[in-house]
CSV table of C-alpha atoms and ligand atoms in Angstrom, one decimal:
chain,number,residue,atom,x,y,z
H,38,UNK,CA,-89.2,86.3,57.0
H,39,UNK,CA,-89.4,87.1,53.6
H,40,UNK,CA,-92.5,89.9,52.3
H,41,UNK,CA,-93.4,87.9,49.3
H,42,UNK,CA,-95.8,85.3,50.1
H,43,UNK,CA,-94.2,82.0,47.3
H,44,UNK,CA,-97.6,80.5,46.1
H,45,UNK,CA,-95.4,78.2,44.2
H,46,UNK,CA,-94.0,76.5,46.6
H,47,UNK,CA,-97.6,74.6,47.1
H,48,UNK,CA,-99.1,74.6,44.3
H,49,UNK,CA,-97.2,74.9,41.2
H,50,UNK,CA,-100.3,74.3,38.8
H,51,UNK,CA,-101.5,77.7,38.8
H,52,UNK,CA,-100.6,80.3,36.5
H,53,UNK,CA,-102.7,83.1,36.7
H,54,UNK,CA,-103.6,85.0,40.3
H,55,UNK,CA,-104.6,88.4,41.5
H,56,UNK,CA,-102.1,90.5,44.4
H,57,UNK,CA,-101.2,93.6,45.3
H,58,UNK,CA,-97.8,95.4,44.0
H,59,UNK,CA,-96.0,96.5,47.2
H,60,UNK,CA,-93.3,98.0,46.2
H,61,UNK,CA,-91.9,99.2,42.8
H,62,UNK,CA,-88.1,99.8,42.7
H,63,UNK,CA,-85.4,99.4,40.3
H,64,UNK,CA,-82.8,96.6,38.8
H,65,UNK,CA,-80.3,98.3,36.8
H,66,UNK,CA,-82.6,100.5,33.8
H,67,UNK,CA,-85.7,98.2,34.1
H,68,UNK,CA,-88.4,98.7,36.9
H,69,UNK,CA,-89.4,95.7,39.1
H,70,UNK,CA,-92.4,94.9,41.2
H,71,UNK,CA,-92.7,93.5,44.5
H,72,UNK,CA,-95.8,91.7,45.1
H,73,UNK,CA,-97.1,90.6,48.5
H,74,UNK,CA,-97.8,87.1,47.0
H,75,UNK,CA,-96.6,85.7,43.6
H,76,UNK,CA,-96.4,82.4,41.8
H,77,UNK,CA,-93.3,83.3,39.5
H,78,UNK,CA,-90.0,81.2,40.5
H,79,UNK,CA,-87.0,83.4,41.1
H,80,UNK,CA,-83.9,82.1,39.8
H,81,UNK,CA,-82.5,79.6,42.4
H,82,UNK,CA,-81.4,76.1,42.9
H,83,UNK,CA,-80.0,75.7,39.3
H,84,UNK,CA,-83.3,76.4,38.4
H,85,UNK,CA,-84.0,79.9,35.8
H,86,UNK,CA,-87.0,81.9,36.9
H,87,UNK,CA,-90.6,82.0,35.6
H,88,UNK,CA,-91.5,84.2,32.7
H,89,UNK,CA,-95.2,86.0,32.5
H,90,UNK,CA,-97.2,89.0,32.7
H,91,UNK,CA,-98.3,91.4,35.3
H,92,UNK,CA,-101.6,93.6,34.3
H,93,UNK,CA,-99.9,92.8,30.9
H,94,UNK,CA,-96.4,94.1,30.9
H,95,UNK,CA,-93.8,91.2,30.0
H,96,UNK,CA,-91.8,89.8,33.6
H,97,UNK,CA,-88.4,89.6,31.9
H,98,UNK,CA,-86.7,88.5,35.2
H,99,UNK,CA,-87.2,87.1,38.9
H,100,UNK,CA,-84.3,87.1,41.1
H,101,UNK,CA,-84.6,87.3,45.0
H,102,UNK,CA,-83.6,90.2,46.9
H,103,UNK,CA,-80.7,89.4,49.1
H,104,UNK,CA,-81.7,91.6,52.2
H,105,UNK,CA,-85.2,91.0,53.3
H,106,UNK,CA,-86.1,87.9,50.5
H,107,UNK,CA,-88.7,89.6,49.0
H,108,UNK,CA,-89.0,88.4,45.0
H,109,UNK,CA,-88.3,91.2,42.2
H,110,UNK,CA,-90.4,90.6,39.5
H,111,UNK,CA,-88.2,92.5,37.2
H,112,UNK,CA,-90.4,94.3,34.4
H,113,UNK,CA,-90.1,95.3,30.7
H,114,UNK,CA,-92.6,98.7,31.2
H,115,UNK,CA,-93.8,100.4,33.7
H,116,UNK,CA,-96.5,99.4,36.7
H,117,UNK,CA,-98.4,101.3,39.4
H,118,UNK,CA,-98.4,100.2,43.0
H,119,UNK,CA,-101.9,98.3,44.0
H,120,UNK,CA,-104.3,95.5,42.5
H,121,UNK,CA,-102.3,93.7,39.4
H,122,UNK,CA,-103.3,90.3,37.5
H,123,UNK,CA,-100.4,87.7,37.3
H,124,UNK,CA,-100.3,85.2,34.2
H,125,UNK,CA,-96.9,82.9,34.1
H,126,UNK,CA,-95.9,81.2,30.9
H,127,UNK,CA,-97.1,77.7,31.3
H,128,UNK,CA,-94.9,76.4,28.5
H,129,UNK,CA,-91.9,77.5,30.3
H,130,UNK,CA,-92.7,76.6,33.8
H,131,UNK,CA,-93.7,72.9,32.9
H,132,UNK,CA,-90.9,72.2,31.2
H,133,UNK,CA,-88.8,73.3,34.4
H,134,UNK,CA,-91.3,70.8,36.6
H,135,UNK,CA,-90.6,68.3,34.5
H,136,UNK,CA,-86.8,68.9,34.6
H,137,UNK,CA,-86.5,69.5,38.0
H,138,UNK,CA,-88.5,66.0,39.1
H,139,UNK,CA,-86.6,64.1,36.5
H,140,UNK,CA,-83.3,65.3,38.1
H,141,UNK,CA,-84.7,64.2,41.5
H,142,UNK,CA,-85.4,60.6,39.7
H,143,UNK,CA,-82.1,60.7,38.0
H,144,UNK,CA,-80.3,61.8,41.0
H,145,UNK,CA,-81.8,59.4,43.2
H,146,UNK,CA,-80.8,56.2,40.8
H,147,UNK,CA,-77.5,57.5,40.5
H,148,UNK,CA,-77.6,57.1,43.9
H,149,UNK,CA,-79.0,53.7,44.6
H,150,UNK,CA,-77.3,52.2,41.9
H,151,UNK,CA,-73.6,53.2,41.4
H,152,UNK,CA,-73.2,55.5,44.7
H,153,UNK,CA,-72.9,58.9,43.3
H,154,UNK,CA,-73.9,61.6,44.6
H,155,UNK,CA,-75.2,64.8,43.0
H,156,UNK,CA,-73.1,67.7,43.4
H,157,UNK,CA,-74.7,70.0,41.3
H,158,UNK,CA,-77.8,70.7,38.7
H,159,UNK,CA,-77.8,73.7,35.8
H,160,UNK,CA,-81.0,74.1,34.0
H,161,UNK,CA,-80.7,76.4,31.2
H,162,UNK,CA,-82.8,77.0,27.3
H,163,UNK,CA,-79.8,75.0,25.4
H,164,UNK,CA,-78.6,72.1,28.0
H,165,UNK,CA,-79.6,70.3,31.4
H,166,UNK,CA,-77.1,68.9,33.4
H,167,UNK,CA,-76.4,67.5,37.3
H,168,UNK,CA,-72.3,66.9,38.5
H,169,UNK,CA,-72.1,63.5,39.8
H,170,UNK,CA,-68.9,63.0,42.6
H,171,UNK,CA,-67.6,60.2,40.5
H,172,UNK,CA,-65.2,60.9,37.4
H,173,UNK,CA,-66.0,57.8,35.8
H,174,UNK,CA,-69.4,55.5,35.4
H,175,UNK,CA,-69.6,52.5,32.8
H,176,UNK,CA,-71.9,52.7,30.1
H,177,UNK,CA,-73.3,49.9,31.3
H,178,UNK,CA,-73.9,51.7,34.7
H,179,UNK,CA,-75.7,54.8,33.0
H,180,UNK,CA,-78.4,52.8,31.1
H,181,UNK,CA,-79.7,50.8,34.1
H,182,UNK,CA,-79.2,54.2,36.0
H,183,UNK,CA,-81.9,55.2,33.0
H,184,UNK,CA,-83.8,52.3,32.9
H,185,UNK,CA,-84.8,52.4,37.0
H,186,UNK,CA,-85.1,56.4,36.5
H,187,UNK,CA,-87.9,55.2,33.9
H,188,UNK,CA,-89.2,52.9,35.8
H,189,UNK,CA,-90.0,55.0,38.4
H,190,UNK,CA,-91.7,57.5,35.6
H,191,UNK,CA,-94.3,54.3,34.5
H,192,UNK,CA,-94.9,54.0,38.3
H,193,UNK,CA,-96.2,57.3,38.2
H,194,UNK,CA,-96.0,57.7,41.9
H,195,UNK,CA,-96.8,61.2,43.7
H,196,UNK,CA,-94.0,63.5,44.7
H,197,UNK,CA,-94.7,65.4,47.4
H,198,UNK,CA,-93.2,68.9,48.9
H,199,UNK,CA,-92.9,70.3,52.1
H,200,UNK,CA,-91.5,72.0,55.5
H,201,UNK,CA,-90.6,69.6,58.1
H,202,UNK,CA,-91.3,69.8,61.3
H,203,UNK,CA,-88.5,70.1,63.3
H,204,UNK,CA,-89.2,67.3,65.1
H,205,UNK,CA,-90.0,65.3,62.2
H,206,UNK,CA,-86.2,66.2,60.4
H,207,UNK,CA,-83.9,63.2,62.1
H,208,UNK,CA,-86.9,61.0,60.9
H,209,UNK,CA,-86.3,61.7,57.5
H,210,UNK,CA,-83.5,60.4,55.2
H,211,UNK,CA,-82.6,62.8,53.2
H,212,UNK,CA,-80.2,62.3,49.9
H,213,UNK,CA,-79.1,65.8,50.8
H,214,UNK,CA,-78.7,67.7,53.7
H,215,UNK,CA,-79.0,71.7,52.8
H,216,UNK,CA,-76.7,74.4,54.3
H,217,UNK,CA,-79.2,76.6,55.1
H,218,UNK,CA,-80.5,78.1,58.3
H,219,UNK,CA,-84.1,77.8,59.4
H,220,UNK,CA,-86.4,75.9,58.3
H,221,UNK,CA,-86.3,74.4,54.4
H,222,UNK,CA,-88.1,72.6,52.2
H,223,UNK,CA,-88.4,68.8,51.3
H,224,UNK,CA,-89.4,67.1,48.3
H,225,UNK,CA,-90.2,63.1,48.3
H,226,UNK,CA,-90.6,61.0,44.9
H,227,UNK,CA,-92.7,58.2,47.1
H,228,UNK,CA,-90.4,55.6,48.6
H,229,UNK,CA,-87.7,56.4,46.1
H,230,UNK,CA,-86.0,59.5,46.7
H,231,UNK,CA,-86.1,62.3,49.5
H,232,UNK,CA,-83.9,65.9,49.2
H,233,UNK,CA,-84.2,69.1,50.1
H,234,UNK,CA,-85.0,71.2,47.6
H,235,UNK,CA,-86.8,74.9,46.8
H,236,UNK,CA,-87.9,74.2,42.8
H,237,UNK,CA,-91.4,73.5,41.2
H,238,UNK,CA,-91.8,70.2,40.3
H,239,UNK,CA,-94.7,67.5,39.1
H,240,UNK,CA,-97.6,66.1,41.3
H,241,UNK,CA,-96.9,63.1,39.8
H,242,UNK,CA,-93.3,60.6,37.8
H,243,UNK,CA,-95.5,59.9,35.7
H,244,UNK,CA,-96.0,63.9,34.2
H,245,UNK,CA,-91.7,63.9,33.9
H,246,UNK,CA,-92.3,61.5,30.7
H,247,UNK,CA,-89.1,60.0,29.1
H,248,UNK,CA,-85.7,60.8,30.9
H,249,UNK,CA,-83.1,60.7,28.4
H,250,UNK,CA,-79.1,60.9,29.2
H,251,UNK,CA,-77.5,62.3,25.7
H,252,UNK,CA,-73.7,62.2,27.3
H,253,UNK,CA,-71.3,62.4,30.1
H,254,UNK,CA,-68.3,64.5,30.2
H,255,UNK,CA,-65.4,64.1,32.7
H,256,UNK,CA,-64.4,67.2,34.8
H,257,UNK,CA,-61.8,66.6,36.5
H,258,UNK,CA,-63.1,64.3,39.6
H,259,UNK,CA,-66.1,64.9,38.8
H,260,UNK,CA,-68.6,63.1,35.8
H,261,UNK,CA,-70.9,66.1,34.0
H,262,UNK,CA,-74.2,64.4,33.1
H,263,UNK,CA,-76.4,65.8,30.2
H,264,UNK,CA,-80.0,64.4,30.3
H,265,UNK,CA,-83.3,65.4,28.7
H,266,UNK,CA,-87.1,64.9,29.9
H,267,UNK,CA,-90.9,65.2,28.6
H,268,UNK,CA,-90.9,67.7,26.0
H,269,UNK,CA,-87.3,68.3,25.1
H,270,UNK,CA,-86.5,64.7,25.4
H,271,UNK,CA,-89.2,64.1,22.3
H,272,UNK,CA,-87.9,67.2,20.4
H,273,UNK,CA,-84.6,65.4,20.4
H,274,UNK,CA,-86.0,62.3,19.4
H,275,UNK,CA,-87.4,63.6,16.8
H,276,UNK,CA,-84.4,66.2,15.6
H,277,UNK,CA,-82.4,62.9,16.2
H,278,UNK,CA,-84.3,60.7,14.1
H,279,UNK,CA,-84.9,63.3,11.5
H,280,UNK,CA,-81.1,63.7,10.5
H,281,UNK,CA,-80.7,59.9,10.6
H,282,UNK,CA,-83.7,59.9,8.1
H,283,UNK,CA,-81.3,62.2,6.0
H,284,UNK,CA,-78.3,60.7,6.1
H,285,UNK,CA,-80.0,57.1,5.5
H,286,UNK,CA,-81.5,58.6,2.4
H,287,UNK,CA,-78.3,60.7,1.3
H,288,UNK,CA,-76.5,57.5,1.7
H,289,UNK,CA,-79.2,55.3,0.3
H,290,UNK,CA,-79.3,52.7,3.2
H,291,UNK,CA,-81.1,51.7,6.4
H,292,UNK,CA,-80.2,53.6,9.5
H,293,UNK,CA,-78.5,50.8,10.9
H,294,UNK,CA,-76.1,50.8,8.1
H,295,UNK,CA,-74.9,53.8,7.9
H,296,UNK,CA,-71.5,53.4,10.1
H,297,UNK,CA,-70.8,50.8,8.4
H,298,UNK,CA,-71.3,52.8,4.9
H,299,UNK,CA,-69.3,55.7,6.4
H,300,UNK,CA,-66.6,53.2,6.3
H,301,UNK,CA,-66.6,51.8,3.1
H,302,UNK,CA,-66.9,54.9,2.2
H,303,UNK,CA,-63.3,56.4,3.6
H,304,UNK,CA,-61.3,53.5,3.0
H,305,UNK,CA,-62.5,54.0,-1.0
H,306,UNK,CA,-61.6,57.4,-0.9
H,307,UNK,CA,-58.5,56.9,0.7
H,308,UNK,CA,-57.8,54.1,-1.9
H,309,UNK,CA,-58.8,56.8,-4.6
H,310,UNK,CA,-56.5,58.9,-3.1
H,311,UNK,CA,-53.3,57.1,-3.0
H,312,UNK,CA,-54.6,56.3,-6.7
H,313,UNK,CA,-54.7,59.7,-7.7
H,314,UNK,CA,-51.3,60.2,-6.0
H,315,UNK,CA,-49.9,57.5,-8.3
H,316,UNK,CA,-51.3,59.2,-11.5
H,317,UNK,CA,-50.4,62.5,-10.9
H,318,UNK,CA,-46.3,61.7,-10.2
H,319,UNK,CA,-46.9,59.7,-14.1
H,320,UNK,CA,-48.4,62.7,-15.4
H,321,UNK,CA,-45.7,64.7,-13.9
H,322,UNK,CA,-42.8,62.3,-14.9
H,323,UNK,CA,-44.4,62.5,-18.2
H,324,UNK,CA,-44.6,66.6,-18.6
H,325,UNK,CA,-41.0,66.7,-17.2
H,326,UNK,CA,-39.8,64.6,-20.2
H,327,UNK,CA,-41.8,66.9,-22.5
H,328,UNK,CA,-40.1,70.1,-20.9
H,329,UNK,CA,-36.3,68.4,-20.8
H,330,UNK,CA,-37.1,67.8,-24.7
H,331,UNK,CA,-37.8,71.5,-25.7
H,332,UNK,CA,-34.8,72.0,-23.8
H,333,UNK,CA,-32.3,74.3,-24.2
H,334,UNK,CA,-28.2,73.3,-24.5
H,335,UNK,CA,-26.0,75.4,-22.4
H,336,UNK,CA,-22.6,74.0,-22.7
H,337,UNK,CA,-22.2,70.8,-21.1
H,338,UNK,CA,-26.1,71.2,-19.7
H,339,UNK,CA,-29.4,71.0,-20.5
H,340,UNK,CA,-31.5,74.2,-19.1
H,341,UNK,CA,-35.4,73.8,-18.8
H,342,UNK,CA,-38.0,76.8,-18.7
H,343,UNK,CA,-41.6,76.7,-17.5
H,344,UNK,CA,-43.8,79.4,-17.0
H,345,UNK,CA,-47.1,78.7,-15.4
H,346,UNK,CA,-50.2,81.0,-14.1
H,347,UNK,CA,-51.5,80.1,-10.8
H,348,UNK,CA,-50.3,76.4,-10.7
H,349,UNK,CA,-50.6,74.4,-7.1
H,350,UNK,CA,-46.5,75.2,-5.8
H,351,UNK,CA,-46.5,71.7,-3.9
H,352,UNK,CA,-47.4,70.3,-8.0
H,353,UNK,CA,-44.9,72.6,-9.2
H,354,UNK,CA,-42.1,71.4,-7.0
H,355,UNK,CA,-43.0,67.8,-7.9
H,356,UNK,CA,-42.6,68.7,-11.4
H,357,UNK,CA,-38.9,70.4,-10.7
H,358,UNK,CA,-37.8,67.6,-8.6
H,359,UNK,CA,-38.7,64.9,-11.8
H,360,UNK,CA,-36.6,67.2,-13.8
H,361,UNK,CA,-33.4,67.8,-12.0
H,362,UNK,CA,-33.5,64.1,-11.2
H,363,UNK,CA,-31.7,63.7,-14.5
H,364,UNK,CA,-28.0,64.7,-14.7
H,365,UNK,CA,-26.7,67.7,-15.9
H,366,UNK,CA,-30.4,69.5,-16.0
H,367,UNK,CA,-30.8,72.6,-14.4
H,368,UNK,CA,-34.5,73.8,-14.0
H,369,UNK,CA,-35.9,77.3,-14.2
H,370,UNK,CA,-40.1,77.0,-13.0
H,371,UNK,CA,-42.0,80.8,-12.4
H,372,UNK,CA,-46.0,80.3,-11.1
H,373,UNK,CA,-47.9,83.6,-11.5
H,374,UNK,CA,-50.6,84.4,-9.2
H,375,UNK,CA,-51.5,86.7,-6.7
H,376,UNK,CA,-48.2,84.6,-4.6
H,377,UNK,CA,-45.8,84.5,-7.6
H,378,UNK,CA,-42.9,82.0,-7.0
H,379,UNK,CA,-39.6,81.7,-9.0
H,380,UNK,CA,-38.0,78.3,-8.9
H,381,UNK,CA,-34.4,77.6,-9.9
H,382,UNK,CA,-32.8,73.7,-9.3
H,383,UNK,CA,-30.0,71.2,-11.0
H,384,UNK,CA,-29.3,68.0,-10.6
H,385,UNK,CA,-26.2,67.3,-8.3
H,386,UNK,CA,-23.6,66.9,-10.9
H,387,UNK,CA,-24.3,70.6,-11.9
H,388,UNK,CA,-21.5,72.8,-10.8
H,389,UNK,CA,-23.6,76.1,-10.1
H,390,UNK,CA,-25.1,77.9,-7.4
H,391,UNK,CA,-28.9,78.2,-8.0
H,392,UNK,CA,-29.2,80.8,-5.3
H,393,UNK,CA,-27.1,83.2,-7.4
H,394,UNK,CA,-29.4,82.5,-10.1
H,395,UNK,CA,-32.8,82.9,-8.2
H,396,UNK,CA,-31.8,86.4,-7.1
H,397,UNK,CA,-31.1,87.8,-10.4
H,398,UNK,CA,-34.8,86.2,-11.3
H,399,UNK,CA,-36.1,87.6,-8.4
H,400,UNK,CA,-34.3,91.3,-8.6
H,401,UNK,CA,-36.8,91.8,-11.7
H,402,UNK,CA,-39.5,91.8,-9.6
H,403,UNK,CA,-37.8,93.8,-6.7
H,404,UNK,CA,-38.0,91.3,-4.1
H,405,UNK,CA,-35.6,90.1,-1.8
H,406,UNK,CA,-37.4,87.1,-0.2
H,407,UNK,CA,-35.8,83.9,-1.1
H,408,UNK,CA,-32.9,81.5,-0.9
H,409,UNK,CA,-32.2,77.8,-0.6
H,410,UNK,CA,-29.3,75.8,-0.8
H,411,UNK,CA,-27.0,75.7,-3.9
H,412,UNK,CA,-29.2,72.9,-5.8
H,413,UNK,CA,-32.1,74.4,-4.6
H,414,UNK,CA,-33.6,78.0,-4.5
H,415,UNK,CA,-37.0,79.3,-4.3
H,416,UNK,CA,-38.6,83.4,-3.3
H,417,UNK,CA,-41.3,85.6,-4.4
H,418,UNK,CA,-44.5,85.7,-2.6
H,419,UNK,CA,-46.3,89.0,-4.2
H,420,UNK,CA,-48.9,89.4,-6.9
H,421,UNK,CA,-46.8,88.6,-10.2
H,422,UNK,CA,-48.0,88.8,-13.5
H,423,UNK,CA,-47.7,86.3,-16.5
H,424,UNK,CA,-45.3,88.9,-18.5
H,425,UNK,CA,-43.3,89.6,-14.8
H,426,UNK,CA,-43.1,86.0,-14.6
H,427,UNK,CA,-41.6,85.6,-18.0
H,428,UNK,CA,-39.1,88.1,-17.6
H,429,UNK,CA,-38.3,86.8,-14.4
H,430,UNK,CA,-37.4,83.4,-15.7
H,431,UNK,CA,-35.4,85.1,-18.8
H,432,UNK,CA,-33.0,86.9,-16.7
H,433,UNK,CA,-32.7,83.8,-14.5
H,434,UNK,CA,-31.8,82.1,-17.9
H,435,UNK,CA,-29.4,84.0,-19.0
H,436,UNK,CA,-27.6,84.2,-15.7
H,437,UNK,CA,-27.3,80.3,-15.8
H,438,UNK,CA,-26.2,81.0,-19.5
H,439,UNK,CA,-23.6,83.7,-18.7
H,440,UNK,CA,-21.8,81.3,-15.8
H,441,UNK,CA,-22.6,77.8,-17.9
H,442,UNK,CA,-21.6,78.9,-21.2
H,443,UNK,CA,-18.0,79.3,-20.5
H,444,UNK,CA,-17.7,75.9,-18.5
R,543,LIG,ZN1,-86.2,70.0,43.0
């Protein structure tokens, strides 16, 4: 038998009482009180504990102590054995009532209406959920699993709790049957649903208010549910309908048309895109004529010099592939930047190994990274200046001029 008398468990309306601390031991650095009688909730049953006062000093915890059941109420100051004054924190607890009855609703029209079985129930600040023993429902399934769940809500009908008699047990059909020993506690939602269970909950459906499931999430075999009631379920209504109000205006149109907005949207920017796409290989095309014209003649080639300062490399490529797409062109391109990158191409009638070429460009700068294939050679990487880059490219040029002049 445990030494702390759970008020609660009767009456979970009240929030403030008079007892006597019993006991005052410790739970890790923090003090905690024992109390002969209390109405604060330990943490159990997927339920979190009650929050409160004693003679004023915050109740930051309430766990159950395994060995003799007695309830810590664990303390954020100090507290003398003897008289104290209890206050829990209404807000809190009625939130949990509300939760823990709608999961017995919710739970129970699972239940009747698709078979499923609760496996398991996690309350916490950020997220309510119960495990269902079926990996998959229809969507169809969940709202009339909602709409019942609601129904039973407008029939505001009592909800009792209590310890059986053990003679009145096989009577009862409960959804659950609890591994426990000795004697446990029942809670009935009238003619609708009957578990065992050790929680606080409403005197009446109709306090849960709205029962709201937000998603489902597959686990394996088994289907997490997310739901929301009373309180939380109007906060994210109105959350909800807040940042539809914000994207309807941001997007000047109704709610209901915003998917169909987001749409139009994409496809116009992917239409823009494949636009842009198109202009920029012109533009390119265009600046690589420019370039081959201000070109230099190098025996039976023409060589082409760019130096740029911080240009895009995937643009600058473009650019060298529209220029060694001509015959006999051979391509020198140097980006500055804090990732300086020496380019050095030909066309494929060009007779000379670029690699060669990019490694004299690149030995200006002392680096070693680079390579490609003989049409093809790119390096660099480190912060290059605009004057590096420019003497870079010149010693690249007149490599290609030492080897191409005498051909
Ligand atoms: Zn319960």
């Amino acid at each position: 038998m445990s030494i702390t008398e759970r008020l609660y468990y009767t009456d979970p309306y009240t929030t403030d009482f008079t007892a006597e601390v019993i006991e005052v031991t410790r739970v890790g650095d923090a003090l905690a009180a024992i109390l002969n009688r209390t109405y604060f909730y330990p943490t159990s049953g997927g339920q979190p504990h009650d929050t409160g006062t004693l003679n004023g000093v915050p109740v930051t915890d309430v766990i159950v102590r395994e060995s003799d059941g007695a309830v810590l109420h664990v303390l954020g100051g100090a507290i003398e054995p003897g008289p104290v004054v209890g206050r829990v924190e209404w807000v809190r607890r009625f939130d949990h009532m509300q939760h823990h009855t709608g999961q017995h609703v919710l739970s129970g029209a699972f239940e009747r209406l698709a078979g499923a079985e609760t496996v398991g129930f996690h309350m916490s600040p950020d997220s309510i959920t119960i495990d269902l023993d079926q990996p998959a429902l229809s969507q169809a399934t969940l709202d009339a699993v909602e709409d019942l769940a609601n129904q039973v809500v407008t029939e505001d009908r009592p909800v009792r709790a209590w310890f059986p008699s053990d003679d009145e047990l096989p009577a009862l059909n409960l959804r659950k049957v609890p591994e426990v020993e000795g004697k446990f506690r029942v809670v009935a939602v009238e003619d609708f649903d009957l578990c065992a269970c050790g929680g606080t909950h409403v005197a009446r459906t109709g306090e849960i208010g709205l029962i709201k499931i937000l998603r489902t999430e597959r686990r394996g075999d088994i289907l997490r549910v997310e739901f929301r009631c009373g309180g939380r379920a109007l906060r994210d209504y109105r959350a909800k309908n807040a940042l539809l109000q914000q994207l309807a205006a941001s997007l000047t149109t109704g709610m209901t048309e915003i998917p169909a907005v987001i749409t139009k949207l994409r496809e116009e920017n992917k239409a823009l895109q494949r636009e842009l796409r198109a202009l920029q290989s012109f533009a390119l095309a265009h600046e690589a004529e420019q370039l081959r014209q201000a070109g230099e003649q190098v025996g039976a080639f023409t060589l082409v010099r760019a130096a740029f300062d911080g240009r895009e490399p995937g643009e600058v490529r473009q650019l060298v592939q529209h220029l060694v797409a001509r015959a006999s062109t051979i391509a020198l391109c140097v980006t500055a930047g804090h990732k300086g990158q020496l380019i050095a191409a030909c066309a494929d009638d060009v007779p000379l190994d670029m690699v060669a070429v990019l490694k004299r460009g690149l030995a200006i700068w002392g680096v070693e990274r680079g390579g490609g294939r003989p049409t093809f050679a790119q390096g660099g990487g480190t912060a290059i200046s605009l004057e590096q880059a420019q003497a870079a490219l010149e010693a690249a040029a007149d490599s290609v001029r030492q080897v191409a002049g005498q051909r």
